Amino acid sequence: KLADMYSRRAIEVTAILVFLFGSALCGLAGEFGTLPVLGDGMSQLIIFRAVQGLGGAGLFAMAFIVIADLFPPAERGRYQGFVGATFGTSSVLGPFLGGLLTDHGTGLIPGIAGWRLVFYVNLPLGLLALWFILSRMPKLKPRGPRQVLDYVAALLLMAGLVPLILALQLNKTQYGWLSGPTLGLLATAAASLTLFVIRSLRSPNPILDLTLFRNRVFRPAILAVFLLGGSFLSIVIFEPVFMINVLGTTATRAGVSLIPLSMGVVMGSMLAGRMVSRYGHYKRWMLGGGLLLLGGLLLATMPPTVAYVQVLVYVLLCGLGLGPTMPLYTLAVQNSIEPRFMGQGTAACQFFRQIGGAVAAALLGAVLTMTLAGTLPAAPTSLAAPAAVAAESPVLASALAPGGMPAAELRAAFAHAVSRIYWCTICLVAAGWVTSLFIPEVPLRKSNAGLGRA
């Protein structure tokens, strides 16, 4: 929304600076002990991650918004394919490299723990990006009238999303769906989101103009990216869980196993972008992502004895199917909306993709916890969260069953739980594919005439 009101370059620079400031604070979390208001080191890290996330949010959206300014829709697919490939690569390799720094980075810089380098490494890279932006990027002035941002609507949206995600992430073996905390958080989320809709309908300058949902392309495309965003993150999170707790691999090998997913996303995203730029038809490539269904089916039916290399092939197929989803839905939306909505329409695609991933991760994490709790009756009720499970060593499984359950039985329990998660993922993919059928094929514009010069 801010990119529709101010210079694109100013918003990009601000996003980078906020992200770097948050990264530096994260690296410093706990260095000075417990602080007033901010609390202990972990509380500081959580707060500083929120600061970092504010900057990161701007970086996600601005990449596609700037490309929309620089290239007409008929050429845009190729460049958005580059961005989609970069996003897919970083989503997989970032956590892997972060794990390496955490495990082996201590001592690279005297006196600095390895996990702090995960944040400090952003600083030189971010400063390099900042130099490029300031020296190379045009200002890209806004096309719409400048009005006061609706901060109340922004607060209502956050007040709705935060309790929603927290309610979904609560351990359901301890806080059931009908428990007081869960119901209270869900009620708060529903009330806040309802007020957000009412406020947006009445505001002269809403942060998300709800009339966009009348657009025949925008409406199904947003739902599709929500569903497919959930499927992507579920593969990234739960495949290492299977690798570590079923195949017994190390955390490093589990991270390496996601590289084929990244490669598939890169190839699928760039190929789809190039083909759309050359031939001008985006819908067929969206539907061609059905390879994801095949890869998901293979993941869902993996036996505990599956070979490591087989899993690599399965995730490669998933990546090839996911690749076209990164750039093409955004391209379809940009091609169909008015120029004055370019910023918020583009950001909405990124927003709903991220929210879809967050909601799916929370729900499927609850599926993992409840399935293991039912399969391993001797396990403690407070099981590790899926992201933590992925980062632990294979001995985590034995910790879940203090009674000394045989390793084969533990592997079977995790295999059953992850299989159930991937069947849910297949449902998400299928729903996203069906939703994509309703996206009309609008001819791509061959000019940005009338949209302003870059």
XYZ file of C-alpha atoms in Angstrom:
454
model
C 0.000 0.000 0.000
C 2.819 2.400 0.851
C 4.352 1.682 -2.562
C 1.141 2.992 -4.136
C 1.503 6.222 -2.131
C 5.241 7.013 -2.146
C 8.341 6.468 -4.279
C 8.977 2.767 -4.841
C 12.678 3.335 -4.211
C 12.004 5.058 -0.891
C 9.911 2.118 0.299
C 12.526 -0.388 -0.913
C 15.330 1.450 0.894
C 13.241 1.719 4.063
C 12.457 -2.008 3.951
C 16.157 -2.899 3.624
C 17.156 -0.582 6.480
C 14.452 -1.960 8.804
C 15.451 -5.524 7.916
C 19.135 -4.840 8.603
C 18.330 -3.028 11.853
C 16.202 -5.984 12.982
C 18.958 -8.438 11.972
C 21.536 -6.553 14.015
C 19.219 -6.487 17.028
C 18.559 -10.233 16.697
C 22.289 -10.897 16.727
C 22.603 -8.835 19.908
C 19.661 -10.507 21.707
C 20.663 -11.483 25.233
C 24.179 -10.044 24.993
C 23.436 -7.576 27.793
C 21.359 -9.863 29.976
C 17.770 -9.217 30.981
C 16.606 -5.743 29.979
C 13.688 -3.605 31.204
C 10.525 -4.078 29.104
C 12.345 -6.357 26.616
C 12.902 -9.157 29.129
C 15.403 -11.999 28.817
C 17.370 -13.048 25.748
C 14.628 -15.206 24.232
C 11.995 -12.487 24.696
C 14.363 -9.987 23.084
C 14.923 -12.320 20.135
C 11.176 -12.723 19.580
C 10.609 -8.957 19.636
C 13.580 -8.246 17.358
C 12.437 -10.935 14.919
C 9.191 -8.986 14.595
C 11.207 -5.894 13.654
C 13.173 -7.937 11.140
C 9.911 -9.309 9.744
C 8.558 -5.819 9.096
C 11.492 -5.141 6.810
C 11.346 -8.570 5.234
C 7.683 -8.049 4.379
C 8.576 -5.007 2.317
C 11.310 -6.915 0.483
C 8.925 -9.741 -0.447
C 6.380 -7.449 -2.027
C 8.620 -4.825 -3.590
C 10.482 -7.286 -5.838
C 7.313 -7.998 -7.827
C 6.021 -4.414 -7.633
C 9.218 -2.964 -9.120
C 9.224 -5.539 -11.926
C 5.664 -4.485 -12.752
C 6.933 -0.916 -13.201
C 9.904 -1.852 -15.354
C 8.393 -4.393 -17.757
C 4.992 -4.823 -19.463
C 3.001 -7.988 -18.622
C 3.944 -9.730 -21.885
C 7.639 -9.572 -20.874
C 7.177 -9.692 -17.134
C 6.854 -13.453 -16.743
C 10.530 -14.039 -17.491
C 11.721 -11.634 -14.790
C 9.154 -12.746 -12.250
C 10.380 -16.257 -12.950
C 13.825 -15.114 -11.791
C 12.322 -13.728 -8.587
C 10.252 -16.856 -8.016
C 13.324 -19.012 -8.507
C 15.273 -16.867 -6.047
C 12.476 -17.106 -3.478
C 12.275 -20.872 -3.815
C 16.035 -21.249 -3.547
C 16.375 -19.027 -0.505
C 13.422 -20.650 1.269
C 15.263 -23.974 1.192
C 18.946 -23.013 1.298
C 18.517 -20.241 3.886
C 17.490 -22.560 6.751
C 20.117 -25.101 5.682
C 22.944 -22.529 5.719
C 21.578 -21.124 8.953
C 21.800 -24.590 10.469
C 25.413 -24.916 9.341
C 26.312 -21.583 10.917
C 24.519 -22.550 14.120
C 26.254 -25.928 14.349
C 29.705 -25.012 13.105
C 29.976 -21.211 13.029
C 31.044 -20.646 16.623
C 34.640 -19.456 16.581
C 34.654 -18.185 13.001
C 34.567 -14.728 14.574
C 36.101 -14.779 18.074
C 33.577 -14.336 20.829
C 30.476 -14.668 18.628
C 28.246 -17.735 18.859
C 27.361 -19.475 15.619
C 23.618 -18.795 15.881
C 24.287 -15.051 16.054
C 26.078 -15.234 12.700
C 22.779 -16.327 11.138
C 21.654 -12.732 11.664
C 24.945 -10.899 11.261
C 25.538 -12.455 7.835
C 22.607 -10.391 6.564
C 24.459 -7.129 7.205
C 27.146 -7.169 4.481
C 24.750 -8.681 1.941
C 22.064 -6.163 2.804
C 24.454 -3.222 2.579
C 25.542 -4.421 -0.862
C 21.897 -4.588 -1.956
C 21.309 -1.130 -0.509
C 24.200 0.283 -2.556
C 22.746 -1.206 -5.740
C 19.301 0.228 -5.003
C 20.598 3.722 -4.268
C 22.931 3.828 -7.262
C 20.884 2.006 -9.917
C 17.176 2.112 -9.174
C 14.951 4.937 -10.478
C 12.581 6.605 -8.008
C 9.407 5.160 -9.599
C 6.940 7.759 -8.358
C 3.415 6.631 -7.378
C 0.505 6.994 -9.770
C -2.345 7.367 -7.314
C -3.201 10.296 -5.050
C -1.339 10.492 -1.763
C -3.629 10.027 1.234
C -3.210 9.256 4.909
C -2.604 5.557 5.552
C -5.339 3.762 7.506
C -3.328 2.730 10.549
C -6.433 1.547 12.409
C -7.128 -1.027 9.699
C -3.507 -2.205 9.837
C -3.749 -2.713 13.615
C -7.071 -4.565 13.266
C -5.555 -6.882 10.671
C -2.626 -7.738 12.963
C -5.003 -8.109 15.917
C -6.902 -10.687 13.870
C -4.012 -12.668 12.412
C -1.806 -13.018 15.484
C -4.395 -14.730 17.733
C -5.558 -16.845 14.783
C -2.079 -18.284 14.233
C -1.530 -18.696 17.988
C -4.828 -20.578 18.340
C -3.859 -22.947 15.543
C -0.380 -23.519 16.955
C -1.442 -24.367 20.497
C -0.667 -27.963 21.448
C -4.092 -29.558 21.002
C -3.265 -32.431 23.353
C -3.023 -29.799 26.087
C -5.391 -27.117 24.770
C -8.158 -28.797 22.765
C -10.238 -27.074 20.107
C -12.966 -26.391 22.688
C -10.635 -25.224 25.460
C -10.895 -21.716 26.849
C -7.587 -20.379 25.460
C -8.250 -21.749 21.967
C -11.815 -20.456 21.799
C -10.786 -17.099 23.258
C -8.055 -16.592 20.662
C -10.339 -17.659 17.812
C -13.075 -15.312 19.015
C -10.600 -12.423 19.233
C -9.379 -13.186 15.718
C -12.901 -13.362 14.292
C -13.943 -10.091 15.961
C -10.815 -8.227 14.838
C -11.010 -9.452 11.246
C -14.697 -8.553 11.080
C -13.885 -5.030 12.272
C -11.072 -4.899 9.706
C -13.502 -5.672 6.880
C -15.999 -3.081 8.128
C -13.262 -0.468 8.493
C -11.843 -1.227 5.028
C -15.244 -0.890 3.391
C -15.710 2.556 4.924
C -12.166 3.901 4.703
C -11.313 6.375 1.909
C -7.814 4.869 1.713
C -7.870 1.226 2.929
C -4.641 -0.749 3.153
C -6.358 -3.431 1.051
C -9.156 -2.199 -1.188
C -11.763 -4.959 -0.882
C -13.237 -4.067 -4.268
C -10.275 -6.037 -5.673
C -12.163 -9.193 -4.731
C -14.734 -8.345 -7.389
C -12.023 -8.924 -9.986
C -12.539 -12.282 -11.744
C -8.797 -12.988 -11.813
C -7.828 -11.638 -8.393
C -10.408 -13.610 -6.406
C -9.517 -17.189 -7.476
C -5.798 -16.385 -7.799
C -5.609 -15.227 -4.181
C -7.337 -18.379 -2.949
C -5.026 -20.537 -5.069
C -1.821 -18.946 -3.711
C -3.178 -19.335 -0.161
C -3.622 -23.078 -0.688
C -0.393 -23.622 -2.612
C 1.601 -21.534 -0.132
C 0.434 -23.942 2.555
C 1.501 -26.957 0.518
C 4.968 -25.514 -0.146
C 5.740 -24.808 3.494
C 4.404 -28.193 4.625
C 6.894 -29.939 2.324
C 9.782 -27.774 3.559
C 8.964 -28.364 7.238
C 7.934 -32.013 7.404
C 10.267 -33.686 4.917
C 13.232 -33.216 7.325
C 11.058 -34.626 10.132
C 10.712 -37.833 8.090
C 14.395 -37.891 7.188
C 15.590 -37.514 10.789
C 13.079 -39.585 12.717
C 12.276 -42.305 10.181
C 15.413 -42.744 8.062
C 17.683 -41.738 10.922
C 19.722 -39.199 8.950
C 21.630 -36.336 10.510
C 20.166 -32.830 10.551
C 22.695 -31.776 7.923
C 21.713 -34.607 5.529
C 18.067 -33.758 6.125
C 18.816 -30.189 5.082
C 20.690 -31.395 1.995
C 17.641 -33.448 1.013
C 15.716 -30.221 0.399
C 18.170 -29.025 -2.250
C 16.354 -30.975 -5.030
C 13.165 -29.160 -4.012
C 14.990 -25.874 -4.484
C 16.374 -27.005 -7.838
C 12.908 -28.025 -8.992
C 11.422 -24.680 -7.973
C 14.191 -22.831 -9.830
C 13.743 -24.842 -13.014
C 9.953 -24.766 -12.925
C 9.753 -21.057 -12.137
C 12.236 -19.941 -14.785
C 10.877 -22.273 -17.486
C 7.281 -21.167 -16.879
C 8.289 -17.492 -16.846
C 10.162 -17.799 -20.142
C 7.386 -19.735 -21.853
C 4.754 -17.223 -20.778
C 6.886 -14.317 -22.002
C 7.381 -16.095 -25.338
C 3.887 -17.474 -26.003
C 1.638 -15.362 -23.757
C -0.450 -18.081 -22.074
C -0.124 -18.396 -18.327
C -3.028 -20.627 -17.315
C -1.735 -23.806 -18.930
C 1.487 -23.477 -16.968
C -0.420 -22.945 -13.738
C -2.302 -26.177 -14.357
C 0.901 -27.893 -15.410
C 1.873 -27.743 -11.766
C -0.015 -31.017 -11.433
C 3.433 -32.604 -11.092
C 3.148 -31.425 -7.505
C 0.235 -33.821 -7.034
C 2.378 -36.728 -8.209
C 5.266 -35.736 -5.950
C 2.916 -35.284 -2.993
C 1.354 -38.693 -3.620
C 4.774 -40.326 -3.623
C 5.696 -38.547 -0.374
C 2.417 -39.606 1.254
C 2.985 -43.280 0.428
C 6.640 -43.525 1.505
C 7.295 -46.640 3.619
C 9.717 -46.426 6.562
C 12.212 -48.349 4.410
C 12.233 -45.864 1.499
C 15.681 -45.076 0.125
C 17.208 -41.641 0.722
C 17.692 -41.090 -3.028
C 14.037 -41.886 -3.714
C 12.940 -39.085 -1.404
C 15.225 -36.705 -3.292
C 13.439 -37.598 -6.546
C 10.028 -37.079 -4.932
C 10.855 -33.599 -3.644
C 12.375 -32.699 -7.026
C 9.006 -33.472 -8.654
C 7.292 -31.310 -6.018
C 9.664 -28.444 -6.798
C 9.001 -28.696 -10.533
C 5.275 -28.482 -9.838
C 5.598 -25.629 -7.356
C 7.937 -23.537 -9.519
C 5.300 -22.055 -11.869
C 3.140 -21.012 -8.890
C 5.769 -18.505 -7.716
C 5.584 -15.957 -10.573
C 2.456 -16.736 -12.601
C -0.336 -15.998 -10.134
C 1.217 -12.622 -9.370
C 1.572 -11.952 -13.097
C -2.075 -12.817 -13.735
C -3.201 -10.468 -10.948
C -0.992 -7.596 -12.117
C -2.275 -7.964 -15.669
C -5.890 -7.705 -14.570
C -5.965 -4.837 -12.042
C -5.868 -1.058 -12.404
C -2.417 0.562 -12.101
C -3.401 2.426 -8.941
C -3.876 -0.940 -7.198
C -0.569 -2.402 -8.387
C 1.195 -2.218 -5.038
C -1.527 -3.632 -2.830
C -2.656 -6.175 -5.441
C 0.881 -7.512 -5.803
C 1.472 -7.514 -2.057
C -1.823 -9.339 -1.511
C -0.438 -12.301 -3.481
C 2.628 -12.454 -1.228
C 0.534 -11.846 1.888
C -1.910 -14.685 1.258
C 0.901 -17.039 0.245
C 2.645 -16.387 3.572
C -0.573 -16.625 5.582
C -1.440 -19.873 3.812
C 1.933 -21.249 4.799
C 1.564 -20.114 8.402
C -1.944 -21.551 8.768
C -0.986 -24.844 7.113
C 2.164 -25.198 9.226
C 0.135 -24.632 12.397
C -2.667 -27.031 11.467
C -0.360 -29.744 10.166
C 1.861 -29.325 13.213
C -1.242 -30.084 15.301
C -1.859 -33.161 13.124
C 1.703 -34.341 13.788
C 1.391 -33.798 17.530
C -1.999 -35.503 17.862
C -1.025 -38.427 15.632
C 2.141 -39.085 17.607
C 0.280 -38.683 20.893
C -2.199 -41.336 19.761
C 0.471 -43.660 18.387
C 2.914 -43.247 21.263
C 0.793 -43.380 24.431
C 3.898 -43.254 26.602
C 5.002 -39.960 25.060
C 4.747 -36.726 27.046
C 1.810 -34.525 26.132
C 4.058 -31.603 25.264
C 5.682 -32.791 22.036
C 8.230 -30.728 20.190
C 6.991 -28.324 17.544
C 7.597 -29.512 13.971
C 10.312 -26.958 13.230
C 12.126 -28.006 16.391
C 11.690 -31.691 15.526
C 13.327 -31.025 12.159
C 16.361 -29.492 13.822
C 16.919 -32.223 16.422
C 19.045 -35.339 16.202
C 17.538 -38.830 15.703
C 17.632 -39.456 19.453
C 14.595 -37.166 19.779
C 12.378 -40.105 18.905
C 13.637 -42.096 21.876
C 12.970 -39.116 24.128
C 9.315 -39.260 23.120
C 8.968 -42.757 24.543
C 10.751 -42.968 27.877
C 9.441 -46.513 28.307
C 11.991 -47.788 25.841
C 9.790 -48.345 22.790
C 11.681 -50.195 20.000
C 13.266 -47.961 17.389
C 11.389 -49.674 14.554
C 8.079 -48.883 16.247
C 9.089 -45.257 16.711
C 10.062 -44.972 13.057
C 6.736 -46.461 12.047
C 4.899 -43.930 14.225
C 6.691 -40.986 12.643
C 6.221 -42.450 9.164
C 2.479 -42.749 9.807
C 2.271 -39.185 11.138
C 4.179 -37.650 8.225
C 2.164 -39.714 5.743
C -1.037 -38.290 7.194
C 0.398 -34.782 6.872
C 1.228 -35.315 3.193
C -2.244 -36.629 2.450
C -3.503 -33.326 3.870
C -0.967 -31.559 1.642
C -2.344 -33.376 -1.411
C -5.795 -32.052 -0.512
C -4.373 -28.511 -0.395
C -2.706 -28.944 -3.787
C -5.831 -30.434 -5.349
C -7.966 -27.589 -4.006
C -5.472 -25.037 -5.368
C -5.449 -26.766 -8.776
C -9.248 -26.787 -8.985
C -9.366 -23.136 -7.935
C -6.931 -22.299 -10.739
C -9.428 -23.650 -13.267
C -11.612 -20.636 -12.510
C -8.895 -18.074 -13.327
C -9.777 -16.588 -16.730
C -7.031 -16.276 -19.343
C -6.695 -12.524 -19.951
C -4.380 -11.576 -22.869
C -1.138 -10.114 -21.527
C -0.649 -6.424 -22.246
C 2.351 -5.690 -24.441
C 2.896 -2.187 -23.158
C 2.938 -0.237 -19.927
C 1.591 2.768 -21.818
C -0.467 4.928 -19.557
C 1.060 3.348 -16.455
C 3.848 5.910 -16.133
C 7.489 5.665 -17.169
C 10.052 3.817 -15.066
